[in-house]
Coordinates of C-alpha atoms and ligand atoms in Angstrom, one line a residue:
X1 CA 27.2 36.2 -70.3
X2 CA 30.9 35.9 -71.1
X3 CA 31.8 36.6 -67.5
X4 CA 29.5 33.8 -66.4
X5 CA 31.2 31.4 -68.8
X6 CA 34.6 32.4 -67.6
X7 CA 33.6 31.7 -64.1
X8 CA 32.1 28.4 -64.6
X9 CA 34.8 26.9 -66.7
X10 CA 37.9 28.5 -65.1
X11 CA 37.1 28.5 -61.4
X12 CA 35.3 25.2 -61.7
X13 CA 36.1 22.8 -58.9
X14 CA 38.4 25.2 -57.1
X15 CA 35.7 27.8 -56.7
X16 CA 33.2 25.1 -55.7
X17 CA 35.5 24.1 -52.9
X18 CA 35.8 27.7 -51.9
X19 CA 32.1 28.1 -51.8
X20 CA 31.9 25.2 -49.5
X21 CA 34.7 26.1 -47.1
X22 CA 35.3 29.9 -47.1
X23 CA 31.8 31.0 -47.9
X24 CA 32.2 34.5 -46.7
X25 CA 35.2 35.2 -49.1
X26 CA 33.2 34.4 -52.2
X27 CA 31.2 37.2 -53.8
X28 CA 27.5 36.7 -54.1
X29 CA 27.5 36.7 -57.9
X30 CA 30.2 33.9 -58.0
X31 CA 28.1 31.8 -55.6
X32 CA 24.9 32.3 -57.7
X33 CA 26.7 31.4 -60.9
X34 CA 28.1 28.3 -59.5
X35 CA 24.8 27.2 -58.1
X36 CA 23.2 27.8 -61.5
X37 CA 25.9 25.6 -63.0
X38 CA 25.3 22.8 -60.5
X39 CA 21.6 22.9 -61.2
X40 CA 22.3 22.7 -65.0
X41 CA 24.7 19.8 -64.5
X42 CA 22.0 17.8 -62.8
X43 CA 19.1 18.7 -65.1
X44 CA 18.8 17.2 -68.6
X45 CA 18.0 19.7 -71.4
X46 CA 14.6 19.4 -72.9
X47 CA 14.2 19.8 -76.7
X48 CA 11.0 20.4 -78.7
X49 CA 9.0 17.6 -80.1
X50 CA 10.5 16.0 -83.2
X51 CA 14.1 17.0 -82.4
X52 CA 16.4 14.1 -83.2
X53 CA 19.4 12.9 -81.2
X54 CA 22.0 11.1 -83.3
X55 CA 25.5 9.9 -83.6
X56 CA 28.0 10.5 -86.4
X57 CA 30.9 8.5 -87.9
X58 CA 32.7 8.5 -91.2
X59 CA 33.6 5.6 -93.6
X60 CA 37.4 5.8 -93.5
X61 CA 37.5 6.3 -89.7
X62 CA 35.5 3.1 -88.9
X63 CA 35.0 0.7 -91.8
X64 CA 38.4 -0.9 -92.3
X65 CA 38.3 -3.7 -95.0
X66 CA 40.2 -1.3 -97.3
X67 CA 41.0 -4.1 -99.7
X68 CA 37.5 -5.8 -99.7
X69 CA 34.4 -5.5 -101.7
X70 CA 36.2 -4.0 -104.7
X71 CA 37.1 -0.8 -102.9
X72 CA 39.7 1.3 -104.6
X73 CA 42.6 3.2 -103.1
X74 CA 41.9 6.6 -101.5
X75 CA 44.2 9.5 -100.7
X76 CA 44.1 8.5 -97.1
X77 CA 45.2 4.9 -97.7
X78 CA 48.2 6.4 -99.6
X79 CA 48.8 9.0 -96.9
X80 CA 48.9 6.4 -94.1
X81 CA 51.5 4.4 -96.0
X82 CA 53.7 7.5 -96.3
X83 CA 56.3 7.5 -93.5
X84 CA 56.0 10.3 -91.0
X85 CA 52.4 11.3 -91.8
X86 CA 50.3 9.4 -89.3
X87 CA 51.2 9.0 -85.6
X88 CA 52.7 5.5 -85.0
X89 CA 52.4 4.8 -88.8
X90 CA 48.9 3.6 -88.0
X91 CA 46.4 3.0 -90.8
X92 CA 42.7 2.3 -91.3
X93 CA 43.0 -1.2 -92.9
X94 CA 41.0 -2.6 -90.0
X95 CA 39.9 0.5 -88.0
X96 CA 36.7 -0.6 -86.1
X97 CA 36.0 -3.2 -88.7
X98 CA 32.5 -1.7 -89.1
X99 CA 32.5 -3.2 -92.7
X100 CA 31.9 -6.5 -91.0
X101 CA 30.3 -5.4 -87.7
X102 CA 27.8 -2.9 -89.1
X103 CA 24.8 -4.9 -88.1
X104 CA 25.8 -5.2 -84.4
X105 CA 26.8 -1.5 -84.5
X106 CA 23.3 -0.6 -85.6
X107 CA 21.8 -2.9 -82.9
X108 CA 24.0 -1.0 -80.4
X109 CA 22.6 2.3 -81.6
X110 CA 19.1 0.9 -81.3
X111 CA 19.8 -0.1 -77.7
X112 CA 20.8 3.4 -76.9
X113 CA 17.7 4.9 -78.5
X114 CA 19.7 6.7 -81.2
X115 CA 17.3 8.4 -83.7
X116 CA 19.5 9.6 -86.5
X117 CA 22.8 8.1 -87.8
X118 CA 25.1 10.3 -89.8
X119 CA 27.6 8.1 -91.7
X120 CA 29.6 8.7 -94.9
X121 CA 29.7 6.8 -98.1
X122 CA 33.2 5.9 -99.3
X123 CA 33.6 7.2 -102.9
X124 CA 36.2 4.5 -103.5
X125 CA 33.7 1.8 -102.6
X126 CA 31.0 3.1 -104.9
X127 CA 33.2 4.1 -107.8
X128 CA 36.7 2.7 -107.1
X129 CA 38.7 4.8 -109.6
X130 CA 36.6 7.9 -109.1
X131 CA 35.1 7.7 -112.6
X132 CA 33.2 5.2 -114.8
X133 CA 30.8 2.4 -113.7
X134 CA 29.5 2.0 -110.2
X135 CA 30.7 -1.0 -108.1
X136 CA 27.7 -3.0 -107.2
X137 CA 29.3 -4.6 -104.1
X138 CA 29.8 -1.1 -102.7
X139 CA 26.3 0.0 -103.5
X140 CA 24.9 -3.1 -101.8
X141 CA 27.0 -2.5 -98.7
X142 CA 25.4 0.9 -97.9
X143 CA 22.0 -0.4 -99.1
X144 CA 22.0 -3.0 -96.4
X145 CA 23.0 -0.4 -93.8
X146 CA 20.2 1.9 -94.8
X147 CA 17.6 -0.9 -94.7
X148 CA 18.8 -2.0 -91.3
X149 CA 18.7 1.5 -89.9
X150 CA 15.2 2.0 -91.2
X151 CA 14.1 -1.4 -89.8
X152 CA 15.4 -0.1 -86.4
X153 CA 13.6 3.2 -86.6
X154 CA 16.9 5.2 -87.1
X155 CA 17.0 8.0 -89.7
X156 CA 19.9 7.3 -92.2
X157 CA 21.8 10.6 -92.9
X158 CA 24.5 10.0 -95.4
X159 CA 27.5 12.3 -96.2
X160 CA 28.9 11.9 -99.7
X161 CA 32.4 13.0 -99.0
X162 CA 34.2 12.7 -95.8
X163 CA 37.7 13.1 -97.2
X164 CA 38.4 9.8 -98.9
X165 CA 39.1 11.0 -102.5
X166 CA 39.9 8.1 -104.9
X167 CA 43.7 8.2 -105.4
X168 CA 43.4 8.1 -109.2
X169 CA 41.7 11.5 -109.1
X170 CA 44.5 12.8 -106.9
X171 CA 47.0 11.6 -109.5
X172 CA 45.2 13.9 -112.0
X173 CA 45.4 16.9 -109.7
X174 CA 42.8 16.2 -107.0
X175 CA 40.6 19.1 -105.8
X176 CA 42.9 21.5 -107.7
X177 CA 41.7 20.0 -111.0
X178 CA 38.4 21.3 -112.4
X179 CA 37.6 17.9 -113.7
X180 CA 37.2 16.6 -110.2
X181 CA 34.1 18.8 -109.7
X182 CA 32.5 16.9 -112.6
X183 CA 33.6 13.5 -111.4
X184 CA 32.2 14.4 -108.0
X185 CA 28.8 15.4 -109.4
X186 CA 28.7 12.0 -111.3
X187 CA 29.4 10.1 -108.1
X188 CA 26.8 12.2 -106.3
X189 CA 24.3 11.1 -108.8
X190 CA 25.3 7.4 -108.6
X191 CA 24.8 7.6 -104.8
X192 CA 21.5 9.4 -104.9
X193 CA 20.1 7.1 -107.6
X194 CA 20.9 4.1 -105.4
X195 CA 19.5 5.5 -102.1
X196 CA 17.2 8.4 -102.6
X197 CA 14.2 6.2 -102.3
X198 CA 15.1 5.6 -98.7
X199 CA 17.2 8.6 -97.7
X200 CA 15.5 12.0 -97.9
X201 CA 18.3 13.9 -96.1
X202 CA 21.8 14.3 -97.5
X203 CA 25.1 16.0 -96.8
X204 CA 27.3 16.8 -99.7
X205 CA 30.6 17.6 -98.0
X206 CA 32.1 17.2 -94.6
X207 CA 34.1 20.2 -93.5
X208 CA 35.4 21.5 -96.8
X209 CA 37.5 24.1 -95.0
X210 CA 39.3 21.4 -93.1
X211 CA 40.0 19.0 -95.9
X212 CA 41.2 21.8 -98.2
X213 CA 43.3 23.6 -95.6
X214 CA 44.7 20.7 -93.7
X215 CA 45.4 18.7 -96.9
X216 CA 46.9 21.5 -99.0
X217 CA 48.1 24.3 -96.8
X218 CA 49.4 22.9 -93.5
X219 CA 49.8 19.4 -95.1
X220 CA 49.0 17.5 -92.0
X221 CA 46.2 15.7 -93.8
X222 CA 46.0 13.9 -97.1
X223 CA 47.3 14.6 -99.7
X224 CA 49.9 16.4 -97.6
X225 CA 50.6 19.5 -99.7
X226 CA 51.8 22.9 -98.4
X227 CA 50.8 25.2 -101.2
X228 CA 48.8 28.4 -100.7
X229 CA 48.1 28.7 -104.5
X230 CA 46.8 25.2 -104.7
X231 CA 44.7 25.7 -101.6
X232 CA 43.0 28.8 -103.0
X233 CA 42.2 27.2 -106.3
X234 CA 41.2 23.8 -104.8
X235 CA 38.7 25.6 -102.5
X236 CA 37.0 27.2 -105.4
X237 CA 36.8 23.9 -107.2
X238 CA 35.1 22.4 -104.1
X239 CA 32.6 25.2 -104.3
X240 CA 32.0 24.3 -107.9
X241 CA 31.7 20.7 -107.0
X242 CA 29.2 21.5 -104.3
X243 CA 26.9 23.4 -106.7
X244 CA 27.2 20.7 -109.4
X245 CA 26.5 17.9 -107.0
X246 CA 23.5 19.7 -105.6
X247 CA 21.9 20.0 -109.0
X248 CA 22.8 16.4 -110.0
X249 CA 21.1 15.2 -106.8
X250 CA 18.0 17.3 -107.2
X251 CA 17.7 16.1 -110.7
X252 CA 17.4 12.6 -109.3
X253 CA 14.8 13.7 -106.8
X254 CA 13.8 17.3 -106.3
X255 CA 12.3 16.3 -102.9
X256 CA 15.7 15.5 -101.3
X257 CA 16.8 17.8 -98.5
X258 CA 20.4 18.6 -99.1
X259 CA 23.1 20.5 -97.1
X260 CA 26.8 20.1 -96.2
X261 CA 28.4 19.8 -92.8
X262 CA 30.7 22.8 -92.1
X263 CA 33.4 23.0 -89.4
X264 CA 32.5 26.1 -87.4
X265 CA 34.1 27.9 -84.5
X266 CA 32.7 31.1 -83.1
X267 CA 35.5 33.7 -83.4
X268 CA 36.4 36.0 -80.4
X269 CA 38.8 38.9 -81.2
X270 CA 41.9 38.5 -79.0
X271 CA 41.7 42.2 -78.0
X272 CA 39.3 45.1 -78.4
X273 CA 41.4 46.6 -81.2
X274 CA 39.7 47.2 -84.6
X275 CA 42.4 45.2 -86.2
X276 CA 41.6 42.1 -84.2
X277 CA 37.9 42.6 -84.6
X278 CA 38.3 42.7 -88.4
X279 CA 40.6 39.7 -88.3
X280 CA 37.9 37.8 -86.4
X281 CA 35.4 38.6 -89.2
X282 CA 38.0 37.4 -91.8
X283 CA 38.3 34.2 -89.8
X284 CA 34.6 33.7 -90.0
X285 CA 34.7 34.3 -93.7
X286 CA 37.6 32.0 -94.5
X287 CA 37.0 29.2 -91.9
X288 CA 33.2 29.2 -91.3
X289 CA 31.3 30.4 -94.4
X290 CA 33.8 30.1 -97.4
X291 CA 31.6 27.2 -98.7
X292 CA 28.3 28.8 -97.8
X293 CA 28.3 32.2 -99.3
X294 CA 29.1 30.9 -102.9
X295 CA 26.4 28.3 -102.5
X296 CA 23.7 30.6 -101.2
X297 CA 24.6 34.0 -102.7
X298 CA 27.0 33.2 -105.6
X299 CA 29.9 35.3 -104.1
X300 CA 32.8 34.9 -101.7
X301 CA 32.3 36.4 -98.2
X302 CA 32.3 40.2 -98.2
X303 CA 34.5 40.5 -95.0
X304 CA 37.5 39.5 -97.1
X305 CA 37.0 42.4 -99.5
X306 CA 37.6 42.0 -103.3
X307 CA 39.8 39.0 -104.2
X308 CA 41.5 39.0 -107.6
X309 CA 39.8 36.3 -109.7
X310 CA 43.1 34.8 -110.7
X311 CA 44.0 33.9 -107.1
X312 CA 41.0 31.5 -107.0
X313 CA 41.0 30.9 -110.8
X314 CA 37.4 32.1 -111.0
X315 CA 36.2 31.9 -114.6
X316 CA 33.2 33.5 -116.2
X317 CA 30.0 31.8 -115.1
X318 CA 31.6 30.1 -112.1
X319 CA 29.7 32.0 -109.5
X320 CA 26.5 30.8 -110.9
X321 CA 27.8 27.2 -110.9
X322 CA 28.7 27.4 -107.2
X323 CA 25.1 28.1 -106.3
X324 CA 23.5 25.4 -104.1
X325 CA 20.4 26.6 -102.4
X326 CA 20.7 24.4 -99.4
X327 CA 17.7 23.0 -97.6
X328 CA 19.5 23.2 -94.3
X329 CA 23.0 23.9 -92.9
X330 CA 25.1 21.4 -91.0
X331 CA 27.3 22.7 -88.2
X332 CA 30.2 20.7 -86.8
X333 CA 31.3 22.5 -83.6
X334 CA 33.9 21.6 -81.0
X335 CA 35.4 24.8 -79.6
X336 CA 35.8 28.5 -80.3
X337 CA 38.5 30.5 -81.9
X338 CA 40.4 33.4 -80.4
X339 CA 41.6 35.5 -83.3
X340 CA 44.3 38.2 -83.7
X341 CA 45.4 40.0 -86.8
X342 CA 48.4 38.4 -88.5
X343 CA 49.6 39.7 -91.9
X344 CA 51.9 36.6 -92.2
X345 CA 49.1 34.1 -92.6
X346 CA 49.9 32.2 -95.8
X347 CA 46.5 33.1 -97.4
X348 CA 47.2 36.8 -97.9
X349 CA 43.6 38.1 -97.8
X350 CA 42.7 36.1 -94.6
X351 CA 45.5 37.6 -92.4
X352 CA 44.6 36.2 -89.0
X353 CA 46.1 33.9 -86.4
X354 CA 44.0 31.3 -84.6
X355 CA 44.9 31.2 -80.9
X356 CA 43.5 28.6 -78.5
X357 CA 41.2 30.1 -75.9
X358 CA 42.6 29.8 -72.3
X359 CA 39.3 30.2 -70.4
X360 CA 37.8 26.7 -70.4
X361 CA 39.4 23.4 -69.5
X362 CA 41.0 21.4 -72.3
X363 CA 40.1 18.0 -73.7
X364 CA 42.8 15.4 -74.3
X365 CA 43.6 16.9 -77.7
X366 CA 44.0 20.4 -76.1
X367 CA 40.8 21.8 -77.5
X368 CA 39.2 24.3 -75.2
X369 CA 35.8 23.3 -73.8
X370 CA 33.7 26.4 -74.6
X371 CA 30.0 25.5 -74.7
X372 CA 28.8 29.1 -75.2
X373 CA 30.6 29.0 -78.5
X374 CA 28.0 26.5 -79.8
X375 CA 25.2 28.9 -78.8
X376 CA 26.8 31.9 -80.4
X377 CA 27.7 30.2 -83.7
X378 CA 24.3 28.6 -84.0
X379 CA 22.6 31.9 -83.4
X380 CA 24.8 33.7 -85.9
X381 CA 24.2 31.1 -88.7
X382 CA 20.5 31.2 -87.9
X383 CA 20.4 35.0 -88.0
X384 CA 22.5 35.3 -91.2
X385 CA 20.9 32.5 -93.3
X386 CA 17.5 31.6 -91.7
X387 CA 17.8 28.0 -92.8
X388 CA 17.1 25.0 -90.7
X389 CA 20.2 23.8 -88.9
X390 CA 21.4 20.3 -88.1
X391 CA 24.2 19.9 -85.6
X392 CA 26.2 17.4 -87.6
X393 CA 29.1 16.9 -85.1
X394 CA 29.9 17.9 -81.5
X395 CA 32.0 15.9 -79.1
X396 CA 35.3 15.6 -77.2
X397 CA 38.4 13.4 -76.9
X398 CA 38.9 12.0 -73.5
X399 CA 40.9 8.8 -73.1
X400 CA 39.3 7.5 -69.9
X401 CA 40.5 3.9 -69.6
X402 CA 38.2 1.1 -68.5
X403 CA 38.0 0.6 -64.7
X404 CA 38.5 -2.7 -62.9
X405 CA 34.8 -3.5 -63.3
X406 CA 35.1 -2.9 -67.1
X407 CA 33.0 0.3 -67.0
X408 CA 34.4 3.4 -68.6
X409 CA 33.6 6.3 -66.2
X410 CA 34.0 9.2 -68.7
X411 CA 32.3 11.9 -66.5
X412 CA 34.2 14.6 -68.4
X413 CA 32.5 13.6 -71.6
X414 CA 29.1 13.7 -69.9
X415 CA 29.8 17.2 -68.5
X416 CA 30.9 18.2 -72.0
X417 CA 27.8 17.0 -73.7
X418 CA 25.5 18.3 -71.0
X419 CA 27.0 21.8 -71.1
X420 CA 27.0 22.0 -74.9
X421 CA 23.4 20.7 -75.1
X422 CA 22.2 23.2 -72.6
X423 CA 23.6 26.0 -74.7
X424 CA 22.0 24.4 -77.9
X425 CA 18.7 24.2 -76.0
X426 CA 19.0 27.9 -75.3
X427 CA 19.6 28.6 -79.0
X428 CA 16.4 26.7 -79.8
X429 CA 14.5 28.6 -77.1
X430 CA 15.9 31.9 -78.6
X431 CA 14.4 31.0 -82.0
X432 CA 17.1 29.0 -83.9
X433 CA 15.4 26.3 -86.0
X434 CA 17.7 23.4 -85.0
X435 CA 16.3 20.0 -86.1
X436 CA 18.9 17.5 -84.8
X437 CA 22.1 16.9 -82.9
X438 CA 24.8 14.3 -83.7
X439 CA 27.4 13.3 -81.1
X440 CA 30.8 12.7 -82.6
X441 CA 31.3 9.9 -82.4
X442 CA 29.4 6.6 -81.9
X443 CA 32.7 4.7 -81.7
X444 CA 36.3 5.5 -80.8
X445 CA 38.0 5.5 -84.2
X446 CA 40.8 6.5 -86.5
X447 CA 41.5 10.2 -85.8
X448 CA 43.3 11.0 -89.1
X449 CA 47.0 12.1 -88.6
X450 CA 46.6 11.4 -84.8
X451 CA 45.9 7.7 -85.5
X452 CA 44.0 5.8 -82.8
X453 CA 45.3 7.9 -79.9
X454 CA 42.4 10.3 -79.3
X455 CA 39.2 8.6 -78.3
X456 CA 36.0 10.5 -79.3
X457 CA 33.5 7.7 -78.9
X458 CA 30.5 7.2 -76.8
X459 CA 31.4 3.6 -77.2
X460 CA 34.8 2.3 -76.3
X461 CA 36.6 0.1 -78.9
X462 CA 39.3 -2.4 -77.8
X463 CA 41.5 -2.3 -80.9
X464 CA 42.9 -5.8 -80.1
X465 CA 39.6 -7.6 -79.9
X466 CA 37.3 -5.0 -81.6
X467 CA 34.9 -5.4 -78.7
X468 CA 32.6 -2.4 -78.1
X469 CA 31.7 -1.2 -74.6
X470 CA 29.3 1.7 -74.1
X471 CA 31.0 4.3 -71.9
X472 CA 29.2 6.0 -69.0
X473 CA 28.5 8.9 -71.5
X474 CA 26.6 6.5 -73.8
X475 CA 24.4 5.5 -70.9
X476 CA 23.9 9.2 -70.1
X477 CA 23.1 10.0 -73.7
X478 CA 20.5 7.1 -73.8
X479 CA 19.0 8.6 -70.6
X480 CA 18.9 12.0 -72.1
X481 CA 17.1 10.7 -75.2
X482 CA 14.6 8.7 -73.1
X483 CA 13.9 11.8 -70.9
X484 CA 12.7 13.9 -73.8
X485 CA 9.1 14.3 -73.0
X486 CA 8.0 14.6 -76.5
X487 CA 10.4 12.2 -78.2
X488 CA 9.1 10.5 -81.3
Ligands
LIG1 C1 36.5 16.5 -88.3 C2 35.8 15.3 -88.8 C3 35.8 14.1 -88.0 C4 36.8 14.2 -86.8 C5 36.2 14.9 -85.6 C6 37.2 15.0 -84.4 O1 35.8 17.4 -87.8 O2 37.7 16.6 -88.3 O3 34.5 15.6 -89.3 O4 36.2 13.2 -88.9 O5 37.1 12.9 -86.4 O6 35.9 16.2 -85.9 O7 38.3 15.6 -84.8

């Protein structure tokens, strides 16, 4: 299967041309593989009845209105103001102005036939300083969004934390302070009390691996630290927070279905050596399941081997507190990871280097297009945990500009979605219990330290006028949804 993927993505157009012109020089198996790929490109994948097609966004990336509605400061507001952190010194004060345009954004989703909307709740809107009383204006904002989604037949799918920690909590140590886990559980309870009656499905965290590692190890995200010791401790506190929030939410309503959205990339050893193979397993442990094993099994992943408690500051009883028996697992997937052994990795027990794969074409942010990786990671998570799966994010950055007719012909994004969705469909056919798929993202938006440069949206946003224009990929996605024979 690997060989096939290599063929399709590497030879691509060049080989297609060869097939057409110098037929006799192309081996039979190349021709067959390309023909199969062409057939796939034309056909739309068919998912089972009840499968939901959605889109995903996050509060900080689209809302704007950072000073309205009693919202408090978040670590990302502070980070944007710090020179040298975000490309072009851009910030999210306006972003897509979804704070004011939410109603028309929901109408837009409705017009595309979207069935599930994954959005995040900004902690600094609900509880501006990160502790104490709830802010009613913030509660009302998301309440209206939830009502409007339901009125339009779209499933509301909230995420509690998509990286916008209240700055006052960062001032007291952020995720490296154990107190933050308790504050987070309180906030989780405020949110579920407000919306559990209308939202049965919840995500606790978005990509804990990313916000901990990018924020504390490489420092390219807020709060911008480069400290391996803090990274290891903060990761453990996020695991505690996840367990505490899970219980606080179930105490509000035991019927809630709760998971988290994890960034996941299927690892491929860079060589056939045992060293690289073991490094790939350590990658899986540290990047993909570091926040799953403590939740489901009360332990850190075994591929890492024994870790001295003091490195993570694990205290007696902690590994019971991290338990969060998820109702499902959320997978965010974009690419794969080619992994080699590297003893110099700043987290000593992880010891790997993440190389970019060179097989598939690259998106505009240089991520390799590798649809087979979605199949493989989905099958592995299904095999290892046997829990329902939601694909909580998948998508690509392509900055196709509007044409003269105002249309945005982002064929590459269509090809991306089509190929990944075919692989997902195969995973479902092979037994994985996948319930939904969310395209990242509904709108072009604020891409963290990259500012507004990369465009991930199905819908183009003109940042001067804030006008929204569905791209060709949005029309394609609408067609795909409509073509599901058994859609709800
Ligand atoms: C993440 C986040 C999103 C990103 C998206 C594209 O994965 O980083 O969940 O906020 O915008 O993934 O990078």
